Structures are given as C-alpha cells and as structure tokens.
mmCIF file of C-alpha atoms in Angstrom:
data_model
loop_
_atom_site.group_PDB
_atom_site.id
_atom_site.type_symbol
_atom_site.label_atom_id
_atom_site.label_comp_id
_atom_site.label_asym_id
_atom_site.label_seq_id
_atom_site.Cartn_x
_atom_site.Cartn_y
_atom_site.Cartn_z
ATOM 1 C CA UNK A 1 101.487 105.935 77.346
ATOM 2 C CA UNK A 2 100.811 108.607 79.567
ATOM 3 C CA UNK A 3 99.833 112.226 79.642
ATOM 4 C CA UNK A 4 101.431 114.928 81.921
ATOM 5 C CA UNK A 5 99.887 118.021 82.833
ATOM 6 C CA UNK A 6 102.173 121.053 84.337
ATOM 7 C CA UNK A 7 100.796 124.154 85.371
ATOM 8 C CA UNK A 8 102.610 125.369 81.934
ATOM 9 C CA UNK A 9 102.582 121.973 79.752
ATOM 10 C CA UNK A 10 101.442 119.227 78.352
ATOM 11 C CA UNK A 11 103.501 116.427 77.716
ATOM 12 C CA UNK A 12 102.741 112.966 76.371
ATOM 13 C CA UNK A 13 104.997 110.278 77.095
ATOM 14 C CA UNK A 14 105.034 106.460 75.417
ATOM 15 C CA UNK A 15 108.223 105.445 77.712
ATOM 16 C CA UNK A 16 105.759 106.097 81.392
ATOM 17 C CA UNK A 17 104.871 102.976 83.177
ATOM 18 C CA UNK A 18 102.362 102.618 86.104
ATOM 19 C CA UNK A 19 103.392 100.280 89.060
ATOM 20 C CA UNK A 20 100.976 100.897 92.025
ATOM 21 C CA UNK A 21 100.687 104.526 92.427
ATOM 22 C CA UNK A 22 103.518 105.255 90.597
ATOM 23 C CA UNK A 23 104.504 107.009 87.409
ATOM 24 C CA UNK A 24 107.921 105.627 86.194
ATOM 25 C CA UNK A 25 109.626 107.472 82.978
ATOM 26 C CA UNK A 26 113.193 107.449 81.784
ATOM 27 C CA UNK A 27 115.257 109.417 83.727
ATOM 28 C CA UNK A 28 115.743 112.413 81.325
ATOM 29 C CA UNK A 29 112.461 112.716 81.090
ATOM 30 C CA UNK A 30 112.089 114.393 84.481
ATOM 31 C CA UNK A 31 113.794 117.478 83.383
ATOM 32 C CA UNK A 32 111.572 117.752 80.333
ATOM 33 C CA UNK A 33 108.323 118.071 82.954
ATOM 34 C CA UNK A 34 110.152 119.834 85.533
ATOM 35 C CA UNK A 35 111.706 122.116 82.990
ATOM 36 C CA UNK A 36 115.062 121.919 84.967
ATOM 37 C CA UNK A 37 116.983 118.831 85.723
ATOM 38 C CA UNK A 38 117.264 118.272 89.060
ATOM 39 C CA UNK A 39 120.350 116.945 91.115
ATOM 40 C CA UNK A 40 120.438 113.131 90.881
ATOM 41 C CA UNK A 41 122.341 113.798 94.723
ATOM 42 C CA UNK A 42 119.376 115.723 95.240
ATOM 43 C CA UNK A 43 116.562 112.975 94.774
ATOM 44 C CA UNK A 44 115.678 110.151 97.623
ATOM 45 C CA UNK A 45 116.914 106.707 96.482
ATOM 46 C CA UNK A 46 113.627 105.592 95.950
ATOM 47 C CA UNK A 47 112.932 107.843 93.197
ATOM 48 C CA UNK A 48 115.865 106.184 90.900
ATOM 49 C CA UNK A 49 115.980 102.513 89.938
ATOM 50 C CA UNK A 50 117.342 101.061 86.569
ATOM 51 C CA UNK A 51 117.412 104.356 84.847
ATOM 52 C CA UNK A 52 114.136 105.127 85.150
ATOM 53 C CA UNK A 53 112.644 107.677 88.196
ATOM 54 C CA UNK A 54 109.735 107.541 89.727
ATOM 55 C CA UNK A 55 108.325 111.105 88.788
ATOM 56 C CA UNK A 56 105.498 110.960 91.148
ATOM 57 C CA UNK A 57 107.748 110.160 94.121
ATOM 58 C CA UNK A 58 109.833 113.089 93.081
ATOM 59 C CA UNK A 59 107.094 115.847 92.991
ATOM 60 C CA UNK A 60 105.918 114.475 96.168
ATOM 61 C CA UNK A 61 109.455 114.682 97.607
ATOM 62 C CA UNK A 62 109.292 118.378 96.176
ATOM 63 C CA UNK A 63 106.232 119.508 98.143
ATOM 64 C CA UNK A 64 103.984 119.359 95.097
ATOM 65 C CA UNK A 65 100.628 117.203 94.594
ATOM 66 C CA UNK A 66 100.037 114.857 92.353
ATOM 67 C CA UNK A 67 97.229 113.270 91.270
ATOM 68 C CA UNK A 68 96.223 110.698 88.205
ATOM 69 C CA UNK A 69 92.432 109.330 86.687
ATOM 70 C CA UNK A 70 91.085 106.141 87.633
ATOM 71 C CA UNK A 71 93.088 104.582 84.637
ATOM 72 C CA UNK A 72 96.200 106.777 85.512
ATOM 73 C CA UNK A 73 96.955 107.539 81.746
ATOM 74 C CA UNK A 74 96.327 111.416 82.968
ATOM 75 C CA UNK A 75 99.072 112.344 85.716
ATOM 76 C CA UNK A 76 98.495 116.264 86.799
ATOM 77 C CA UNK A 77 102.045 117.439 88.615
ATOM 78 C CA UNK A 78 100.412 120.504 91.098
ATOM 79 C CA UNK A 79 102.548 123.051 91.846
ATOM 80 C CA UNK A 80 103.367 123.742 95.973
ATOM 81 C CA UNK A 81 101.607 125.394 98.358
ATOM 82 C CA UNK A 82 104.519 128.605 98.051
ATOM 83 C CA UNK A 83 104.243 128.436 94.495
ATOM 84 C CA UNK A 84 100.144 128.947 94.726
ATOM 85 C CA UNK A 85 100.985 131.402 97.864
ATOM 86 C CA UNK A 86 103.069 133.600 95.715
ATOM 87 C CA UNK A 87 101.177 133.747 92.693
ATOM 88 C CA UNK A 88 97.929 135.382 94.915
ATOM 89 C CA UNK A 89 99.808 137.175 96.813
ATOM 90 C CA UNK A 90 100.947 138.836 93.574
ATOM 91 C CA UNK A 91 97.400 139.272 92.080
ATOM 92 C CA UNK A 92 98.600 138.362 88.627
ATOM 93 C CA UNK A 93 96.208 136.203 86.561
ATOM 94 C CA UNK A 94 98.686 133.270 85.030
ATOM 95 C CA UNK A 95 98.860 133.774 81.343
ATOM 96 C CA UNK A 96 96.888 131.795 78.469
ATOM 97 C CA UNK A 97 96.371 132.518 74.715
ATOM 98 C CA UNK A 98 92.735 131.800 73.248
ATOM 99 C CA UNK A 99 91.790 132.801 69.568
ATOM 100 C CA UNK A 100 89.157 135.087 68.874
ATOM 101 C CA UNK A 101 86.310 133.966 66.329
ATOM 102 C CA UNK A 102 88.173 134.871 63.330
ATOM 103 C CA UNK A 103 91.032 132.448 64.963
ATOM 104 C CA UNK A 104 93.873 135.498 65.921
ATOM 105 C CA UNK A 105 95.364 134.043 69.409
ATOM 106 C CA UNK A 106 95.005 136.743 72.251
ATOM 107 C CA UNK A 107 97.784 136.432 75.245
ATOM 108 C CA UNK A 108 96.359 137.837 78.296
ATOM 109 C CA UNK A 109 100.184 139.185 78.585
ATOM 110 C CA UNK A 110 99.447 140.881 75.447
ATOM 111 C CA UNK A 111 96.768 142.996 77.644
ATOM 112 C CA UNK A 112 98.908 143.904 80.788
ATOM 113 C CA UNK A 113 98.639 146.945 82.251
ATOM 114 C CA UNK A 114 95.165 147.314 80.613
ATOM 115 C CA UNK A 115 91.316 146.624 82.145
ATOM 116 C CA UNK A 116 90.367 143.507 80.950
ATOM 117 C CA UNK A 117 86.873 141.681 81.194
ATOM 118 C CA UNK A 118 87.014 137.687 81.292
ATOM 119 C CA UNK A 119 83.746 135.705 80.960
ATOM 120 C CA UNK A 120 83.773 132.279 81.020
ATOM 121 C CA UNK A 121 80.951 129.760 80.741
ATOM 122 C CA UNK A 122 80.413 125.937 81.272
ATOM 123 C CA UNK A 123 77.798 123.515 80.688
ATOM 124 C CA UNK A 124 77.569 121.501 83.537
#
C-alpha cells in the first residue's frame, strides 16, 4: 500500500508496488493522481510494462519532482517548476478549508477579494 500526495490530493493506493526507486500502480490509476489521463503514445516505454506504469518515471518524464520516505509508503508527486512559477507570479495563496473551533470549515476562496490575516504556529 502506498500513499500519494498531489498538490490537491490524497490518494491511497493497495495495488502500488515499490521496485528500486520506483512506484508501480495499475495503469488507470495514473489518471486518478494526475487528474487527466494522459496519452499512452505520449509516455516513454519505460513507464508501461504489463499493465502497470511506473508513476514515478512518468512525473519525472513530466518535469515534476518526486520524492518518497525512507520506507517509500509516502510518494509526494511535486508540481513543475512553471507550475510553482505561475502560481507566484500570480500572488494567489492556493486554497485550503480549516474548521473554526465550533468545527464550521472556512475556504480561504470563501474570503477572496477580502483582507485576510493567517497565523500559523508549529512546535518544533
């Protein structure tokens, strides 16, 4: 089993298989991270074999990082350096939803257009 963080999901997957430093997953599953499915014609050889596609090879092939935990049951799927470009170059803070104390979620898209104060705090 694996985990899969997008910049937009998380997806948990009991088909993924490690071999090396590779994340292999049934080949449908690739449009279920990328949200799109992407051109089998499109993809290098090595990211196909038996079905499956090597999802790591894929987003690597796409210009995006990747990176997994010492265990590599965590995979995060980055997004590319344009992708990152645009978004600052737009000053838009990506959206999130957090509940308030009395547990009503807040989307920061709920507050565009207004002043809003974010504080955040850690403990490390």
């Amino acid at each position: 089993m694996a985990t899969i963080l997008t910049d937009n999901r998380i997806i948990s997957s009991v088909d993924a298989r490690v071999e090396s430093a590779d994340l292999w997953m049934p080949a449908g599953e690739l449009e279920r991270i990328a949200g799109e499915a992407p051109r089998a014609d499109g993809l290098p050889q090595a990211c196909l074999r038996d079905g499956k596609v090597n999802v790591s090879a894929c987003w690597r092939h796409l210009g995006r990082p990747v990176l997994s935990d010492s265990t590599a049951d965590v995979w995060v799927l980055g997004a590319s350096a344009a992708e990152r470009g645009a978004a600052l170059q737009s000053l838009r803070a990506p959206d999130f939803t957090l509940s308030d104390l009395d547990g009503r979620p807040h989307a920061l898209s709920d507050y565009r257009g207004k002043k809003v104060f974010l504080a955040s705090w850690a403990s490390w």
